[in-house]
Coordinates of C-alpha atoms in Angstrom, one line a residue:
Chain A
M1 CA -98.3 3.4 62.5
T2 CA -99.9 1.2 59.9
N3 CA -96.8 1.4 57.7
R4 CA -94.3 0.2 60.3
P5 CA -93.2 -3.3 59.4
E6 CA -93.4 -4.6 63.0
V7 CA -97.1 -3.9 63.2
P8 CA -99.1 -7.0 62.3
D9 CA -102.0 -7.0 60.0
R10 CA -105.5 -8.4 60.7
A11 CA -104.7 -11.8 59.3
A12 CA -101.5 -12.1 61.4
V13 CA -103.3 -10.9 64.6
L14 CA -106.2 -13.4 64.2
A15 CA -103.7 -16.2 63.4
A16 CA -101.7 -15.3 66.5
V17 CA -104.8 -15.3 68.6
D18 CA -105.8 -18.7 67.3
A19 CA -102.3 -20.1 67.9
V20 CA -101.4 -18.4 71.1
D21 CA -100.3 -21.2 73.4
N22 CA -98.6 -19.2 76.1
L23 CA -101.8 -17.6 77.4
P24 CA -103.2 -19.9 80.0
P25 CA -106.6 -21.4 79.4
F26 CA -109.8 -20.0 80.9
P27 CA -110.1 -21.2 84.5
E28 CA -112.1 -24.4 84.6
V29 CA -113.3 -23.8 88.2
V30 CA -115.7 -21.1 86.9
A31 CA -117.6 -23.6 84.9
E32 CA -117.3 -26.3 87.6
V33 CA -118.8 -23.9 90.2
R34 CA -121.6 -23.0 87.8
D35 CA -122.3 -26.6 87.1
E36 CA -122.6 -27.3 90.8
L37 CA -124.9 -24.4 91.3
G38 CA -127.0 -25.6 88.4
R39 CA -127.8 -28.9 90.2
P40 CA -131.1 -29.3 91.9
D41 CA -129.4 -29.5 95.3
P42 CA -126.3 -27.3 95.2
E43 CA -124.1 -27.9 98.2
P44 CA -121.9 -25.2 99.7
A45 CA -119.4 -27.9 100.8
R46 CA -119.0 -29.2 97.2
V47 CA -118.6 -25.6 95.9
A48 CA -116.0 -25.0 98.6
A49 CA -114.1 -28.2 97.7
L50 CA -113.9 -27.0 94.1
I51 CA -112.5 -23.6 95.2
E52 CA -110.0 -25.3 97.6
E53 CA -108.4 -27.1 94.7
D54 CA -106.6 -23.9 93.9
A55 CA -104.9 -22.4 97.0
A56 CA -104.4 -18.9 95.5
L57 CA -108.0 -18.8 94.5
A58 CA -109.2 -20.0 97.9
A59 CA -107.1 -17.4 99.7
R60 CA -108.4 -14.6 97.5
F61 CA -112.0 -15.8 97.9
L62 CA -111.6 -15.8 101.6
A63 CA -110.3 -12.3 101.5
V64 CA -113.3 -11.1 99.4
A65 CA -115.7 -12.9 101.8
S66 CA -114.1 -11.2 104.7
A67 CA -115.3 -7.8 103.5
P68 CA -117.8 -6.1 105.8
R69 CA -120.6 -6.5 103.3
Y70 CA -120.4 -10.3 103.6
S71 CA -118.9 -10.6 107.1
P72 CA -120.0 -7.6 109.2
T73 CA -118.6 -9.2 112.4
A74 CA -115.8 -11.8 112.1
P75 CA -114.2 -13.0 108.9
P76 CA -115.0 -16.6 107.8
R77 CA -112.5 -19.2 108.9
T78 CA -113.1 -21.8 106.2
V79 CA -113.9 -21.6 102.5
R80 CA -117.2 -23.4 103.2
Q81 CA -118.1 -20.7 105.7
A82 CA -117.2 -18.1 103.1
V83 CA -119.5 -19.7 100.5
V84 CA -122.3 -19.6 102.9
R85 CA -121.7 -15.9 103.8
V86 CA -121.4 -14.8 100.2
G87 CA -124.3 -16.9 99.1
L88 CA -124.3 -19.5 96.3
A89 CA -125.3 -17.3 93.4
E90 CA -123.0 -14.5 94.4
T91 CA -120.2 -17.0 94.9
A92 CA -120.4 -17.9 91.2
R93 CA -119.9 -14.2 90.3
V94 CA -117.1 -13.7 92.8
I95 CA -115.3 -16.9 91.7
L96 CA -115.5 -15.8 88.1
A97 CA -113.8 -12.5 88.9
V98 CA -111.3 -13.9 91.3
A99 CA -110.4 -16.7 89.0
V100 CA -109.8 -14.6 85.9
Y101 CA -107.9 -12.0 87.9
E102 CA -105.7 -14.6 89.5
R103 CA -105.0 -16.4 86.2
F104 CA -104.5 -13.4 83.9
R105 CA -103.2 -10.6 86.1
R106 CA -99.6 -11.2 84.9
F107 CA -100.8 -10.9 81.3
G108 CA -102.3 -7.9 79.5
P109 CA -101.8 -4.2 80.2
P110 CA -99.3 -3.3 82.9
D111 CA -101.9 -2.0 85.3
A112 CA -103.8 -5.3 85.7
R113 CA -105.7 -4.1 88.7
A114 CA -107.2 -1.1 86.9
F115 CA -107.9 -3.3 83.9
W116 CA -110.0 -5.8 85.9
E117 CA -111.4 -3.0 88.1
H118 CA -112.9 -1.5 84.9
G119 CA -114.1 -4.9 83.8
M120 CA -115.9 -5.5 87.0
A121 CA -117.3 -2.0 87.1
V122 CA -118.8 -2.6 83.7
G123 CA -120.1 -6.0 84.7
L124 CA -121.7 -4.8 87.9
L125 CA -123.2 -1.8 86.1
G126 CA -124.4 -3.9 83.2
A127 CA -126.3 -6.2 85.6
T128 CA -127.7 -3.2 87.4
L129 CA -128.9 -1.5 84.2
A130 CA -130.5 -4.8 83.2
R131 CA -132.4 -4.9 86.5
M132 CA -133.3 -1.2 86.1
A133 CA -134.9 -2.0 82.8
D134 CA -136.7 -5.1 84.1
A135 CA -134.7 -7.5 82.0
S136 CA -134.6 -11.2 83.1
P137 CA -132.0 -12.4 85.7
E138 CA -130.3 -14.4 82.9
V139 CA -129.7 -11.2 81.0
A140 CA -128.3 -9.5 84.1
E141 CA -126.1 -12.4 84.7
L142 CA -124.8 -12.4 81.1
A143 CA -124.2 -8.6 81.4
Y144 CA -122.2 -9.1 84.6
T145 CA -120.0 -11.9 83.1
A146 CA -119.6 -10.3 79.7
G147 CA -118.9 -6.9 81.3
L148 CA -116.2 -8.4 83.4
L149 CA -114.6 -10.0 80.4
H150 CA -115.4 -7.5 77.7
D151 CA -111.8 -6.3 77.2
L152 CA -110.4 -9.8 77.0
G153 CA -109.1 -8.9 73.6
E154 CA -106.9 -6.1 75.0
L155 CA -105.4 -8.6 77.3
A156 CA -104.6 -10.9 74.4
L157 CA -103.2 -8.1 72.2
Y158 CA -101.0 -6.8 75.1
H159 CA -99.7 -10.3 75.6
L160 CA -99.0 -10.9 71.9
Y161 CA -97.8 -7.5 70.9
P162 CA -96.9 -5.5 74.0
E163 CA -95.0 -2.7 72.2
V164 CA -97.6 -2.2 69.5
S165 CA -100.4 -2.2 72.2
A166 CA -98.5 0.3 74.3
A167 CA -98.1 2.5 71.2
I168 CA -101.8 2.2 70.4
A169 CA -102.7 3.2 74.0
A170 CA -100.4 6.2 73.7
R171 CA -101.8 7.2 70.4
S172 CA -105.4 6.9 71.7
H173 CA -104.5 9.0 74.7
K174 CA -102.7 11.6 72.6
T175 CA -105.4 12.0 70.0
G176 CA -108.4 11.5 72.2
R177 CA -109.7 8.7 69.9
P178 CA -111.0 5.6 71.5
N179 CA -108.5 2.7 71.5
H180 CA -110.7 0.4 69.5
E181 CA -110.6 2.9 66.6
V182 CA -106.9 3.2 66.8
E183 CA -106.5 -0.6 67.0
R184 CA -108.6 -1.1 63.9
A185 CA -106.7 1.6 62.0
A186 CA -103.4 0.1 63.0
L187 CA -104.1 -3.6 63.0
G188 CA -107.3 -4.0 60.9
V189 CA -109.0 -5.6 63.9
E190 CA -110.1 -4.3 67.3
H191 CA -109.9 -5.9 70.8
G192 CA -113.6 -6.7 70.8
E193 CA -113.3 -9.1 67.9
V194 CA -110.0 -10.5 69.2
G195 CA -111.6 -11.1 72.6
G196 CA -114.6 -12.8 71.0
R197 CA -112.3 -15.0 69.1
L198 CA -110.4 -16.0 72.2
A199 CA -113.5 -16.6 74.2
S200 CA -114.8 -18.8 71.4
R201 CA -111.6 -20.8 71.3
W202 CA -111.9 -21.3 75.0
G203 CA -115.4 -22.7 74.5
L204 CA -117.2 -20.0 76.4
P205 CA -121.0 -19.7 75.6
A206 CA -122.0 -18.1 72.3
D207 CA -123.9 -15.3 74.0
L208 CA -120.8 -14.3 76.0
V209 CA -118.6 -14.6 72.9
A210 CA -121.0 -12.3 70.9
V211 CA -121.2 -9.6 73.6
V212 CA -117.4 -9.5 74.1
A213 CA -116.9 -9.4 70.3
F214 CA -119.5 -6.6 69.6
H215 CA -119.3 -4.4 72.7
H216 CA -118.0 -1.5 70.6
R217 CA -120.4 -2.2 67.7
P218 CA -123.5 -3.6 69.2
W219 CA -125.6 -2.8 66.2
A220 CA -123.6 -5.5 64.3
A221 CA -124.1 -8.2 66.9
P222 CA -126.2 -11.3 66.0
V223 CA -129.8 -10.4 66.7
D224 CA -130.2 -12.9 69.5
H225 CA -127.4 -11.3 71.5
R226 CA -127.7 -7.7 70.4
R227 CA -129.5 -6.5 73.5
A228 CA -126.9 -7.8 75.8
A229 CA -124.2 -6.3 73.6
Q230 CA -126.0 -3.0 73.7
L231 CA -126.2 -3.1 77.5
V232 CA -122.5 -3.8 78.0
H233 CA -121.7 -1.1 75.4
I234 CA -123.6 1.5 77.4
A235 CA -122.2 0.2 80.7
D236 CA -118.7 0.5 79.3
F237 CA -119.3 4.1 78.2
V238 CA -120.8 5.0 81.6
A239 CA -118.1 3.3 83.7
K240 CA -115.5 5.2 81.7
H241 CA -117.5 8.4 82.0
V242 CA -117.5 8.3 85.8
G243 CA -113.8 7.5 85.9
Y244 CA -113.5 3.7 86.2
V245 CA -111.0 3.5 83.3
R246 CA -107.3 2.7 83.0
A247 CA -105.1 5.8 83.2
E248 CA -104.1 5.7 79.5
D249 CA -107.5 4.9 78.2
V250 CA -109.8 7.7 76.8
P251 CA -113.1 8.1 78.5
G252 CA -115.9 7.0 76.1
E253 CA -116.9 9.9 74.0
D254 CA -119.9 8.4 72.3
F255 CA -122.3 5.5 72.6
D256 CA -124.7 4.1 70.1
G257 CA -128.0 6.0 70.2
G258 CA -129.8 2.8 69.0
A259 CA -128.6 0.9 72.0
W260 CA -129.9 3.6 74.4
A261 CA -133.2 3.7 72.6
A262 CA -133.5 -0.1 72.5
W263 CA -133.2 -0.3 76.2
G264 CA -135.8 2.4 76.7
F265 CA -133.5 4.7 78.8
S266 CA -134.2 8.4 78.8
L267 CA -132.5 11.6 80.0
D268 CA -134.4 11.3 83.2
D269 CA -132.4 8.1 84.0
V270 CA -129.0 9.8 83.7
D271 CA -128.6 10.7 87.3
A272 CA -129.7 7.3 88.5
I273 CA -127.4 5.6 86.1
L274 CA -124.5 7.8 87.1
E275 CA -125.2 7.1 90.8
R276 CA -125.2 3.3 90.1
A277 CA -122.1 3.6 88.0
R278 CA -120.2 5.2 90.9
A279 CA -121.5 2.5 93.3
S280 CA -120.4 -0.2 90.8
G281 CA -117.0 1.4 90.4
K282 CA -116.5 1.6 94.2
E283 CA -117.5 -2.0 94.6
A284 CA -115.1 -3.0 91.9
A285 CA -112.3 -1.0 93.4
A286 CA -112.9 -2.5 96.8
F287 CA -113.0 -6.0 95.3
F288 CA -109.5 -5.7 93.9
A289 CA -108.1 -3.7 96.7
Chain B
M1 CA -127.4 23.3 46.7
K2 CA -129.6 20.4 47.8
R3 CA -128.2 18.2 50.4
V4 CA -126.9 14.9 49.0
P5 CA -129.2 12.1 50.4
L6 CA -127.7 9.2 52.3
S7 CA -129.5 5.9 52.1
R8 CA -129.2 3.2 54.8
G9 CA -127.3 1.0 52.3
E10 CA -124.9 3.8 51.6
L11 CA -124.4 4.4 55.3
R12 CA -123.6 0.7 55.7
E13 CA -121.2 0.8 52.8
L14 CA -119.6 3.9 54.1
A15 CA -119.3 2.5 57.6
V16 CA -117.4 -0.6 56.3
W17 CA -115.0 1.6 54.3
V18 CA -114.4 4.1 57.1
E19 CA -113.9 1.3 59.6
Q20 CA -111.3 -0.4 57.4
A21 CA -109.7 2.9 56.5
C22 CA -109.4 4.5 59.9
G23 CA -111.0 2.3 62.5
I24 CA -113.9 4.5 63.2
A25 CA -117.0 2.5 63.9
I26 CA -120.1 4.2 62.5
G27 CA -123.4 2.9 63.8
P28 CA -126.7 3.1 62.0
D29 CA -127.8 6.0 64.1
K30 CA -125.0 8.1 62.8
G31 CA -126.6 9.0 59.5
Y32 CA -127.1 12.6 60.7
L33 CA -123.5 12.9 61.8
V34 CA -122.1 11.4 58.5
Q35 CA -124.3 13.8 56.4
S36 CA -123.4 16.8 58.5
R37 CA -119.7 16.0 58.5
L38 CA -119.1 14.5 55.1
G39 CA -121.8 16.3 53.1
P40 CA -119.6 19.3 52.3
L41 CA -116.8 16.9 51.1
V42 CA -119.2 15.0 48.9
E43 CA -120.4 18.2 47.3
E44 CA -116.9 19.5 46.9
A45 CA -115.9 16.4 45.1
G46 CA -118.9 17.0 42.7
C47 CA -120.4 13.6 43.5
R48 CA -124.1 13.1 43.3
S49 CA -124.3 10.3 45.8
Y50 CA -122.4 8.9 48.7
H51 CA -122.0 5.7 46.7
E52 CA -120.2 7.6 43.9
F53 CA -118.1 9.5 46.4
L54 CA -117.0 6.3 48.2
Q55 CA -116.2 4.6 44.9
Q56 CA -114.0 7.5 43.9
V57 CA -112.2 7.6 47.2
A58 CA -111.8 3.8 47.3
S59 CA -110.5 3.7 43.8
G60 CA -107.8 6.2 44.6
R61 CA -109.2 9.0 42.3
L62 CA -110.0 11.0 45.5
A63 CA -107.2 9.5 47.6
S64 CA -106.5 12.9 49.1
M65 CA -109.9 12.8 50.7
R66 CA -109.1 10.0 53.0
D67 CA -107.4 12.1 55.7
R68 CA -110.1 14.8 55.4
I69 CA -112.8 12.2 55.9
V70 CA -111.1 11.0 59.0
D71 CA -110.6 14.6 60.2
A72 CA -114.3 15.4 59.5
L73 CA -115.5 12.4 61.4
T74 CA -113.3 12.8 64.4
T75 CA -112.9 16.5 64.9
N76 CA -114.9 17.7 67.8
E77 CA -115.4 21.4 67.5
T78 CA -117.2 21.8 70.8
S79 CA -115.6 24.1 73.3
W80 CA -116.6 26.5 76.1
F81 CA -117.4 30.0 74.8
R82 CA -116.8 28.8 71.3
E83 CA -116.1 31.7 69.0
P84 CA -115.2 34.1 71.9
D85 CA -115.7 37.2 69.8
S86 CA -119.3 36.2 69.3
W87 CA -119.8 35.9 73.1
L88 CA -118.3 39.4 73.5
R89 CA -120.8 40.7 71.0
F90 CA -123.6 38.9 72.8
E91 CA -122.6 40.4 76.1
K92 CA -122.1 43.9 74.9
H93 CA -124.9 44.3 72.4
V94 CA -127.5 41.5 72.5
L95 CA -128.0 40.9 76.2
P96 CA -128.9 44.6 77.0
L97 CA -131.2 44.6 74.0
L98 CA -133.0 41.5 75.1
R99 CA -133.5 42.9 78.6
E100 CA -134.7 46.2 77.1
R101 CA -137.2 44.4 74.9
F102 CA -138.5 41.6 77.1
G103 CA -137.7 42.6 80.7
P104 CA -135.8 40.7 83.4
R105 CA -137.2 37.2 82.7
L106 CA -135.6 35.8 79.6
R107 CA -135.7 32.3 78.0
A108 CA -132.8 31.0 75.9
W109 CA -132.7 27.8 74.0
S110 CA -129.4 26.2 72.9
A111 CA -131.0 24.2 70.1
A112 CA -128.1 21.9 69.1
C113 CA -126.2 21.8 72.4
S114 CA -124.1 18.7 71.8
S115 CA -122.4 17.8 75.1
G116 CA -123.6 20.9 76.9
Q117 CA -120.7 23.4 76.5
E118 CA -122.9 26.1 74.9
P119 CA -125.8 26.3 77.4
Y120 CA -123.4 25.9 80.4
S121 CA -121.3 28.7 78.9
L122 CA -124.3 30.9 78.9
V123 CA -125.1 30.1 82.6
M124 CA -121.5 30.7 83.6
L125 CA -121.4 34.0 81.7
M126 CA -124.5 35.2 83.5
A127 CA -123.0 34.1 86.8
E128 CA -119.8 35.9 86.0
R129 CA -121.8 39.1 85.2
S130 CA -123.7 38.7 88.4
R131 CA -120.4 38.5 90.3
R132 CA -119.5 41.8 88.8
G133 CA -122.7 43.3 90.0
L134 CA -124.3 43.5 86.6
D135 CA -127.8 42.5 85.5
E136 CA -129.5 43.0 88.8
G137 CA -132.8 41.2 88.8
L138 CA -132.2 39.5 85.5
R139 CA -133.0 35.8 85.3
V140 CA -132.3 33.7 82.2
E141 CA -133.9 30.3 81.9
V142 CA -131.6 28.1 79.8
L143 CA -133.1 25.3 77.7
A144 CA -131.0 22.9 75.7
S145 CA -131.5 20.1 73.3
D146 CA -129.7 17.8 70.9
L147 CA -130.3 14.8 68.7
S148 CA -127.7 12.6 70.2
P149 CA -128.4 10.6 73.4
S150 CA -124.8 10.1 74.0
A151 CA -124.0 13.9 73.8
L152 CA -126.9 14.6 76.0
F153 CA -125.8 12.0 78.5
V154 CA -122.5 13.9 78.9
A155 CA -124.3 17.2 78.9
R156 CA -126.7 16.2 81.6
S157 CA -124.0 14.6 83.7
G158 CA -121.8 17.8 83.4
R159 CA -118.7 15.6 83.6
Y160 CA -115.8 16.3 81.2
A161 CA -112.4 14.7 80.8
E162 CA -109.6 17.2 81.3
F163 CA -108.9 17.9 77.7
A164 CA -112.6 18.6 77.0
A165 CA -112.9 20.7 80.1
R166 CA -110.0 22.9 79.2
R167 CA -111.0 23.6 75.6
G168 CA -111.8 27.3 75.5
L169 CA -111.0 28.0 79.1
S170 CA -107.4 29.0 78.9
G171 CA -106.0 32.5 79.4
R172 CA -108.3 35.0 80.9
R173 CA -111.1 32.4 81.1
E174 CA -109.2 29.9 83.2
A175 CA -110.7 31.3 86.4
I176 CA -114.0 29.9 85.1
L177 CA -112.7 26.4 85.2
H178 CA -111.9 26.8 88.9
R179 CA -115.0 28.7 89.8
Y180 CA -117.7 26.6 88.2
F181 CA -116.1 23.1 88.0
E182 CA -115.0 20.7 90.7
R183 CA -112.1 18.4 90.0
E184 CA -112.7 14.7 90.3
G185 CA -109.5 12.8 89.4
R186 CA -109.1 13.1 85.6
F187 CA -112.5 14.8 85.3
F188 CA -113.9 18.2 85.8
V189 CA -117.5 18.3 86.9
I190 CA -119.8 21.3 86.6
R191 CA -120.9 22.5 90.0
P192 CA -124.5 21.6 90.9
E193 CA -125.6 25.3 90.9
V194 CA -124.7 25.7 87.3
R195 CA -125.7 22.2 86.2
G196 CA -129.2 22.7 87.7
R197 CA -129.7 25.8 85.7
V198 CA -130.0 24.0 82.3
R199 CA -132.9 21.8 81.2
F200 CA -132.0 19.3 78.6
K201 CA -134.2 17.5 76.1
M202 CA -133.6 15.2 73.2
H203 CA -134.9 16.9 70.1
N204 CA -134.6 16.8 66.3
L205 CA -134.6 20.2 64.8
L206 CA -137.0 19.1 62.1
D207 CA -139.6 18.3 64.7
P208 CA -141.9 20.9 66.4
V209 CA -140.2 23.1 69.0
P210 CA -140.2 21.0 72.3
W211 CA -140.8 23.9 74.7
V212 CA -144.0 25.6 75.5
G213 CA -143.9 29.4 75.6
R214 CA -141.9 32.1 74.0
L215 CA -138.2 32.0 73.4
H216 CA -136.3 35.3 73.5
L217 CA -133.0 33.9 72.4
V218 CA -132.3 30.8 70.2
M219 CA -128.7 29.6 69.8
L220 CA -128.3 27.7 66.6
R221 CA -124.6 28.0 65.9
N222 CA -122.7 26.2 63.3
V223 CA -125.6 23.8 62.6
M224 CA -127.4 25.2 59.7
I225 CA -124.3 25.0 57.5
Y226 CA -125.0 21.3 57.2
F227 CA -128.6 21.8 56.0
S228 CA -130.0 22.4 52.5
P229 CA -131.9 25.7 51.9
A230 CA -135.2 23.9 52.1
V231 CA -134.3 22.2 55.4
K232 CA -132.9 25.5 56.7
E233 CA -136.2 27.3 55.9
A234 CA -138.3 24.5 57.5
V235 CA -136.1 24.7 60.7
L236 CA -136.3 28.5 60.8
R237 CA -140.1 28.4 60.3
R238 CA -140.4 26.2 63.4
L239 CA -138.0 28.3 65.5
T240 CA -139.4 31.7 64.7
G241 CA -142.9 30.3 65.3
S242 CA -141.9 30.2 69.0
M243 CA -140.1 33.6 69.1
P244 CA -141.8 36.9 69.6
A245 CA -140.9 39.9 67.4
G246 CA -137.6 41.3 68.4
A247 CA -136.3 37.9 69.7
I248 CA -132.8 37.0 68.7
L249 CA -131.3 34.1 66.7
W250 CA -127.7 33.5 67.4
L251 CA -125.8 31.9 64.5
G252 CA -122.2 30.8 64.0
G253 CA -119.7 33.5 63.0
S254 CA -119.5 32.5 59.4
E255 CA -123.2 31.8 58.9
T256 CA -125.7 34.0 57.2
L257 CA -129.4 33.6 56.2
F258 CA -128.8 35.2 52.9
G259 CA -131.2 34.1 50.2
L260 CA -133.5 32.3 52.7
S261 CA -137.1 33.1 53.2
A262 CA -137.6 33.6 56.9
P263 CA -139.0 36.4 59.1
L264 CA -135.5 37.4 60.3
A265 CA -133.2 40.3 59.7
P266 CA -129.5 40.8 60.6
L267 CA -129.1 42.7 63.9
P268 CA -127.5 45.9 62.6
G269 CA -123.8 46.0 63.4
V270 CA -123.8 42.7 65.4
R271 CA -122.4 40.0 63.2
G272 CA -123.9 36.5 63.7
F273 CA -127.1 37.7 65.3
Y274 CA -130.6 38.0 63.7
E275 CA -133.8 39.5 65.0
V276 CA -137.3 38.3 64.4
K277 CA -139.3 40.7 62.3
R278 CA -143.1 40.5 61.9

């Protein structure tokens, strides 16, 4: 594959990521909702107003808020009601997922739903693992966000090079080798780095950029962000291992033993982790249903 | 021949090259894997260090090694009932001998179990024999360990993607796949009654044996080939310290203990099996 002329090299891929102007920007509403929630007196009405600026986003948010877990009796009639039902903190997480899905579902791999379902499963599980290990709420939040977005680079690669990306996925499936390895062999760069580059260009926070960039090589992540990268790395493996993975993707065959040890997990945790991974996957599947 | 040492710096250097050459990401915890997989290639090339080996490969003098390095690092040899002939020999000759020597309560240890295929194969074999009305009253406690948390995670979970689940379970063994696994989408999951029969632990073979009590059977197949004679002897000293006289060590089909100092002797007529002699 590396010898085919149509396959770009590392420099070409990174230049294309830097120059890509037909991928839409990261949805601003995510940061706006977060800013509102960061105020001393966050107001559901103001959060609702931000969401209502985008009709598609508002409709999807209402649909999510109508799920029995938020609305056991009757569905919310207004976005404001939905914000109250979901809760302010949870609203930020839901809006992130809904906004990126709405904006990017036409880009990236053909099965957008499975792609984002996997992302959300990793995000939810990452946050759960953080709580299992008594990490701070900030780390859990970062694990959720970075987990959701960790394969952003795949989305960019599919958008920029759909045929090459499809060939990489097929090769990965055929050989049983993880796609990031096949990408690096073919392109000289893997989707983690590509995603980190894109996230950085979008001005997303440095910790998020680092976790996205190093989720397949957490040992190489900057020290300040290494633990979060390790967590998403493990969550990615486990989510794939319980089946929340795109059809052509290969279930994770290996995770970094250093990451496992750094988080203090043991073999006795395996059953609990698997159970939580299944729950995260089900929740993610329900979210995008 | 002494095993070529691998320093952290060399591992980093190698990781950079391998990643550029074939995309495989090698973390700092993979020194053991690199040494076990690439050690024979380094020795074959006549290099005294990984640094020298890498320089030669990168400079093109050992260009033909490139594909072999990739193969060595990516080939996963694990399968169910790996080396089927060896399992037949175990069933025909070794199992009756163990029962005769130690009675109906046996303890077996799969000492480098990787993602669990070996110990689960043993449990499934015993279950199959039981279905055929054999081994009445016999109970084998199966212990398993490995160095890799990732492999043990898979082992403990008992979940295998289809291609891994089917390796070694074609032909006459295909019924085993249906009998002892449950299908879950693209995965096959070991049934709880089999899964619950194996106790897993993380363990380095150079450390003291992690189990209390005597071990009647130790499976150490295709692991020792990666060790230097000194390391082999140290490992064997540890293992046999937990094995009574007459207990059996199960090696890979092509392995021997020739030239090593250990209280073990080949089991007459049963290739790949050694018995503890005191």
